XYZ file of C-alpha atoms in Angstrom:
441
model
C 15.931 37.378 -6.200
C 15.059 33.721 -6.840
C 17.785 33.350 -9.462
C 20.405 34.164 -6.814
C 19.995 30.799 -5.077
C 18.504 28.605 -7.824
C 20.805 26.024 -9.410
C 21.605 27.220 -12.960
C 20.764 23.774 -14.322
C 17.214 24.080 -12.982
C 16.611 27.158 -15.091
C 18.109 25.419 -18.126
C 15.823 22.399 -17.715
C 12.795 24.637 -18.169
C 14.202 26.840 -20.928
C 12.763 26.828 -24.463
C 16.049 25.374 -25.655
C 15.815 22.409 -23.298
C 12.123 21.859 -24.057
C 12.757 21.649 -27.794
C 15.846 19.530 -27.193
C 13.636 17.076 -25.309
C 11.082 17.103 -28.117
C 13.834 16.328 -30.628
C 15.130 13.494 -28.418
C 11.661 11.945 -28.455
C 11.248 12.374 -32.214
C 14.693 10.906 -32.860
C 14.146 7.944 -30.542
C 10.775 7.317 -32.185
C 12.274 7.354 -35.690
C 14.989 4.924 -34.648
C 12.533 2.606 -32.891
C 10.301 2.617 -35.956
C 13.292 1.945 -38.200
C 14.224 -1.080 -36.067
C 10.606 -2.253 -36.377
C 10.664 -1.860 -40.178
C 8.068 0.914 -40.136
C 10.269 3.700 -41.505
C 13.432 3.443 -43.618
C 16.631 3.087 -41.635
C 18.193 5.829 -43.768
C 15.454 8.243 -42.678
C 16.121 7.527 -39.022
C 19.844 8.111 -39.614
C 19.094 11.426 -41.337
C 16.857 12.558 -38.475
C 19.577 11.662 -35.995
C 22.346 13.360 -38.008
C 20.546 16.436 -39.314
C 17.755 16.965 -36.818
C 18.082 20.470 -35.399
C 16.032 23.585 -34.861
C 16.242 27.319 -34.521
C 13.967 28.789 -31.853
C 13.446 32.008 -33.787
C 12.311 29.948 -36.802
C 9.911 27.929 -34.646
C 8.429 31.142 -33.294
C 8.108 32.528 -36.830
C 6.266 29.458 -38.108
C 4.023 29.359 -35.031
C 2.777 32.840 -35.855
C 1.036 31.191 -38.807
C 0.267 27.676 -37.539
C -0.791 28.698 -34.033
C 0.408 25.214 -33.044
C 3.752 24.802 -31.326
C 4.410 21.145 -32.151
C 3.600 21.618 -35.843
C 5.836 24.683 -35.901
C 8.581 22.613 -34.280
C 8.307 19.694 -36.722
C 8.249 22.060 -39.679
C 11.391 23.826 -38.440
C 13.165 20.506 -37.897
C 12.013 19.240 -41.298
C 13.722 22.175 -42.951
C 17.006 20.946 -41.467
C 16.469 17.235 -42.132
C 15.453 17.442 -45.793
C 13.533 14.756 -47.745
C 13.715 12.183 -44.960
C 11.597 14.502 -42.810
C 8.460 12.886 -44.236
C 9.144 10.137 -41.710
C 9.529 12.618 -38.851
C 6.624 12.434 -36.354
C 5.285 9.481 -38.340
C 2.155 7.981 -36.774
C 2.454 10.242 -33.725
C 0.250 12.873 -32.131
C 1.460 16.018 -30.391
C 0.965 14.661 -26.881
C 3.175 11.681 -27.697
C 6.007 14.170 -27.989
C 5.003 16.768 -25.408
C 4.084 14.422 -22.565
C 7.093 12.161 -23.091
C 9.483 15.101 -23.322
C 7.990 16.752 -20.265
C 8.577 13.524 -18.358
C 12.276 13.820 -19.213
C 12.332 17.397 -17.919
C 10.455 16.544 -14.719
C 12.730 13.569 -14.077
C 15.836 15.726 -14.454
C 14.324 18.412 -12.230
C 13.541 15.810 -9.557
C 17.176 14.736 -9.645
C 18.286 18.297 -8.912
C 15.775 18.608 -6.065
C 17.015 15.328 -4.602
C 20.589 16.597 -4.762
C 19.514 19.817 -3.032
C 17.668 17.934 -0.312
C 20.666 15.698 0.310
C 22.859 18.781 0.820
C 20.287 20.256 3.190
C 20.187 16.973 5.112
C 23.951 17.094 5.604
C 23.729 20.674 6.893
C 20.892 19.875 9.308
C 22.674 16.752 10.541
C 25.870 18.700 11.241
C 24.045 21.335 13.269
C 21.956 18.704 15.071
C 25.071 16.897 16.258
C 26.659 20.207 17.231
C 23.692 21.057 19.462
C 22.718 17.556 20.533
C 22.825 18.563 24.219
C 22.308 22.328 23.968
C 19.471 22.933 26.451
C 16.518 25.085 25.488
C 12.907 25.374 26.478
C 10.336 23.456 24.485
C 7.162 25.374 23.751
C 3.616 24.154 23.258
C 0.880 26.646 22.413
C 3.778 29.121 22.317
C 4.151 28.710 26.092
C 7.077 27.189 28.013
C 6.499 23.438 28.340
C 9.512 21.293 29.319
C 13.255 21.406 28.622
C 14.564 19.925 25.389
C 17.698 20.376 23.296
C 18.141 22.393 20.142
C 19.710 19.321 18.592
C 16.476 17.401 19.080
C 14.582 20.103 17.224
C 17.020 19.756 14.335
C 16.870 15.947 14.473
C 13.114 16.273 14.029
C 13.722 18.350 10.910
C 16.183 15.776 9.599
C 13.724 12.903 10.018
C 11.027 14.799 8.150
C 13.502 15.701 5.443
C 14.171 12.004 4.842
C 10.442 11.509 4.293
C 10.452 14.418 1.844
C 13.324 12.766 -0.031
C 11.457 9.455 -0.141
C 8.354 11.221 -1.487
C 10.317 12.974 -4.241
C 11.923 9.660 -5.234
C 8.503 8.032 -5.491
C 7.085 10.970 -7.443
C 10.087 10.831 -9.785
C 9.223 7.224 -10.567
C 5.546 8.050 -11.091
C 6.257 10.774 -13.652
C 9.142 9.032 -15.440
C 6.704 7.651 -17.980
C 6.374 8.208 -21.739
C 3.646 7.419 -24.251
C 3.258 6.925 -28.016
C -0.237 5.483 -28.035
C -1.714 7.970 -30.480
C -4.687 10.288 -30.538
C -6.975 8.315 -28.206
C -4.622 5.695 -26.757
C -5.497 2.856 -29.165
C -2.086 2.468 -30.878
C -3.988 2.712 -34.173
C -0.899 3.811 -36.117
C 2.042 2.465 -34.109
C 2.247 -0.800 -32.147
C 2.827 -0.820 -28.372
C 6.264 -2.302 -29.015
C 7.420 1.005 -30.521
C 6.292 2.899 -27.442
C 8.114 0.414 -25.235
C 11.281 0.756 -27.332
C 11.173 4.574 -27.284
C 10.655 4.648 -23.527
C 13.520 2.209 -23.057
C 15.827 4.405 -25.134
C 14.866 7.429 -23.061
C 15.057 5.692 -19.686
C 11.331 5.969 -19.072
C 8.623 3.469 -18.204
C 5.843 2.536 -20.592
C 2.340 2.790 -19.081
C -0.196 0.009 -19.336
C -2.827 2.304 -20.842
C -3.274 5.973 -21.700
C -5.708 8.211 -23.503
C -4.227 10.854 -25.793
C -2.285 12.052 -22.757
C -0.571 10.674 -19.709
C -3.123 10.870 -16.940
C -2.700 13.967 -14.813
C -3.016 12.203 -11.473
C 0.702 11.571 -12.008
C 1.424 15.272 -12.292
C -0.828 16.057 -9.351
C 1.131 13.574 -7.246
C 4.385 15.232 -8.263
C 3.151 18.758 -7.543
C 1.658 17.691 -4.219
C 5.023 16.148 -3.334
C 6.784 19.404 -4.144
C 4.167 21.213 -2.063
C 4.680 18.938 0.951
C 8.423 19.507 0.712
C 7.816 23.249 0.519
C 5.547 22.978 3.563
C 8.362 21.323 5.506
C 10.694 24.169 4.599
C 7.985 26.648 5.531
C 7.626 25.049 8.956
C 11.347 25.122 9.655
C 11.743 28.682 8.367
C 8.812 29.764 10.520
C 10.508 28.183 13.536
C 13.671 30.176 12.936
C 11.606 33.330 12.515
C 9.925 32.660 15.839
C 13.189 31.966 17.635
C 14.688 35.152 16.145
C 12.081 37.407 17.756
C 13.812 40.032 19.864
C 12.100 38.755 23.004
C 13.405 35.226 22.357
C 16.699 35.733 20.511
C 17.795 32.086 20.497
C 18.507 31.613 16.792
C 19.199 34.087 14.002
C 19.532 33.550 10.297
C 22.903 34.751 8.946
C 23.343 38.481 8.441
C 26.207 39.279 6.095
C 28.670 42.128 6.427
C 27.248 45.111 4.607
C 23.725 43.710 4.614
C 20.931 46.146 5.456
C 17.742 45.248 7.294
C 15.675 48.386 6.895
C 15.830 51.615 4.925
C 14.582 53.520 7.975
C 15.980 51.591 10.956
C 19.714 50.825 10.774
C 19.540 48.438 13.736
C 17.277 45.895 12.025
C 18.461 42.321 11.365
C 15.370 40.767 9.836
C 14.806 37.068 8.945
C 14.143 37.920 5.310
C 15.391 34.581 3.945
C 13.015 32.604 6.128
C 10.191 35.002 5.331
C 10.798 34.494 1.619
C 10.707 30.719 2.076
C 7.374 30.962 3.897
C 5.973 33.131 1.121
C 7.133 30.868 -1.707
C 5.572 27.862 0.024
C 2.218 29.597 -0.420
C 2.899 29.920 -4.136
C 3.759 26.238 -4.551
C 0.679 25.283 -2.531
C -1.439 27.181 -5.050
C 0.315 25.444 -7.936
C -0.418 22.048 -6.381
C -4.092 22.955 -6.226
C -4.013 23.851 -9.923
C -2.431 20.451 -10.653
C -5.399 18.753 -9.005
C -7.736 20.819 -11.196
C -5.887 19.401 -14.224
C -6.749 15.792 -13.407
C -10.283 15.980 -14.833
C -10.161 16.503 -18.610
C -12.932 16.051 -21.147
C -13.110 12.518 -22.527
C -9.754 11.397 -23.961
C -8.198 14.827 -23.614
C -8.726 18.547 -23.809
C -6.131 21.289 -23.670
C -7.137 23.022 -20.439
C -4.228 21.464 -18.556
C -1.563 22.553 -21.002
C -1.462 26.277 -20.332
C -1.561 25.632 -16.589
C 1.366 23.212 -16.665
C 3.511 25.648 -18.629
C 3.422 27.798 -15.486
C 3.000 25.540 -12.488
C 5.501 22.787 -13.304
C 8.605 24.875 -14.049
C 7.689 27.529 -11.482
C 7.203 24.958 -8.713
C 10.539 23.298 -9.415
C 12.407 26.594 -9.715
C 10.839 28.031 -6.560
C 11.462 24.856 -4.528
C 15.040 24.601 -5.763
C 15.599 28.175 -4.601
C 13.947 27.484 -1.248
C 15.999 24.393 -0.487
C 19.301 25.947 -1.509
C 18.620 29.151 0.408
C 17.516 27.284 3.511
C 20.656 25.138 3.331
C 22.715 28.315 3.534
C 20.595 29.571 6.427
C 21.017 26.328 8.385
C 24.741 26.155 7.681
C 25.424 29.699 8.881
C 22.596 30.404 11.329
C 23.702 31.971 14.604
C 22.723 29.910 17.645
C 22.835 31.426 21.141
C 23.097 28.688 23.804
C 23.399 31.402 26.458
C 20.080 32.950 25.453
C 18.504 29.501 25.312
C 19.636 28.839 28.873
C 18.443 32.279 29.954
C 14.994 31.684 28.467
C 14.865 28.200 29.972
C 15.418 29.753 33.403
C 13.048 32.639 32.740
C 10.042 30.686 34.070
C 11.867 30.115 37.394
C 11.767 26.324 37.233
C 8.050 25.678 36.763
C 8.878 23.713 33.603
C 9.992 20.848 35.861
C 6.511 20.585 37.396
C 5.678 17.413 35.476
C 8.728 15.618 36.855
C 7.854 16.637 40.415
C 4.307 15.396 39.847
C 5.582 11.982 38.780
C 8.004 11.752 41.706
C 5.129 12.335 44.142
C 2.996 9.726 42.359
C 5.838 7.196 42.553
C 5.851 7.605 46.323
C 2.184 6.835 46.788
C 0.500 10.234 46.447
C -2.602 10.135 44.259
C -2.209 11.903 40.945
C -5.012 14.316 41.796
C -3.453 15.251 45.134
C 0.023 15.533 43.668
C -1.285 17.727 40.840
C -2.950 20.062 43.353
C 0.231 20.415 45.437
C 2.470 21.071 42.434
C 0.060 23.390 40.672
C -0.477 25.654 43.667
C 3.266 26.199 43.915
C 3.578 26.757 40.168
C 0.793 29.357 40.231
C 2.406 31.064 43.206
C 5.710 31.123 41.337
C 4.001 32.877 38.423
C 2.108 35.339 40.561
C 4.881 36.201 43.017
C 7.746 35.752 40.512
C 9.353 33.375 42.981
C 11.689 30.432 42.410
C 9.606 27.276 41.975
C 12.103 24.916 43.600
C 12.363 27.160 46.667
C 8.594 27.070 47.026
C 8.568 23.275 46.805
C 11.271 23.009 49.468
C 9.118 25.148 51.756
C 5.900 23.224 51.147
C 5.367 21.024 54.193
C 3.150 18.514 52.428
C 5.595 18.011 49.588
C 8.754 17.723 51.708
C 7.070 15.060 53.842
C 7.160 12.929 50.691
C 10.178 14.181 48.743
C 13.615 14.866 50.170
C 15.659 17.873 49.015
C 17.749 15.413 47.009
C 14.615 14.071 45.301
C 13.543 17.605 44.423
C 17.003 18.511 43.125
C 17.009 15.430 40.900
C 13.642 16.451 39.450
C 15.341 19.635 38.214
C 18.375 17.841 36.734
C 18.730 18.430 32.972
C 20.887 15.343 32.594
C 17.931 13.318 33.833
C 15.662 15.100 31.368
C 18.034 14.364 28.487
C 19.093 10.824 29.399
C 17.458 9.372 26.259
C 18.707 11.986 23.785
C 21.526 9.772 22.502
C 19.100 6.942 21.888
C 16.823 9.272 19.910
C 19.762 10.437 17.814
C 20.764 6.847 17.125
C 17.257 6.159 15.858
C 17.094 9.294 13.697
C 20.535 8.910 12.176
C 20.306 5.145 11.770
C 22.952 3.604 9.496
C 24.979 6.808 9.673
C 28.406 7.175 11.332
C 27.356 9.282 14.289
C 28.458 7.152 17.248
C 31.924 8.666 17.534
C 30.494 12.149 17.213
C 27.918 11.396 19.906
C 30.643 10.134 22.191
C 32.673 13.314 21.699
C 29.575 15.441 22.308
């Protein structure tokens, strides 16, 4: 199911082939940096570059004996390189390769997520502009509050999405770091200049200090960033699910021709895409917690983080990639019912304008407490008698002594309620060409 929406490149990034490719890139860059520094023969570095290769089946075969994946890898590569392989992995420890290579994978995966989020932003922006002035009822505590527009709801999503993008960019920078500082971070066998050269060749930063490993606060920051992004998607998917309830019926995720909603009930059109997104957010949240558990390692390093990261890092990226791409499709094709939104807005018979009436009375000298009492008694009567709220106000002698029928009508005017919507949109979509679209809307 997840593979249906996941970008094929995301799966490739976390494949065994790509992992070993990244390891070989690190080993090759290290050999070349050491050759430039006069540490290994230049001919050896050229041989590693030209002949360095591996066969996954051979790595797996060797690992059955060594029970060590990096040693199995270097042995398999050495078989291809020949005599110059004695300079392969020279002066390095396993984490020099694994942590640096994983940084390359995480950086590439962040780039895909950023591309996905950009596409989602375009989809949300398009629908926000489309429904900039589509009236609907805003809900607080799940109860009708005041009128708003569906476009404003989507603009809110867009603004949060930009923060998600900023967070992923920052996390990408934090994890785009390599290391070749050796078994306990002392550079006992290779100078810091080699690490700096290798990182430069790979497009990574060189940290000021490490132990045997890159510190896992970096990875925890990345996974927490992915989790926050997943939480945003969860929130938006949950909103669509709520608005798709039969009793509300304002928004519906796309339902394709031939799609089935239930094996027992042919009428069902269920929000399964949004439900899946909500569920996967729970998974990524758990992975983020595991990343925090990985921060504390014994002394200069233990291996307790390694097995965890083999699951949580690729799985979090793959799941989030699927979530973003699927939600982009949902947003692009979701069915919006302005008629049902208007119907639901009117369902509470006008009491949602009570706050505006309260303020109009206060403007004309009525104390807030008195005005609240007058408005509330009519609102409660509207609920209890299922009577039009405006009609009750127009028949309330105390209120009409202060407010004219025109004043009361204006308090119920949606254009008055939405008079600042364009300004909000201009703030949300700052530096974007929306003015002409706003004018047409």
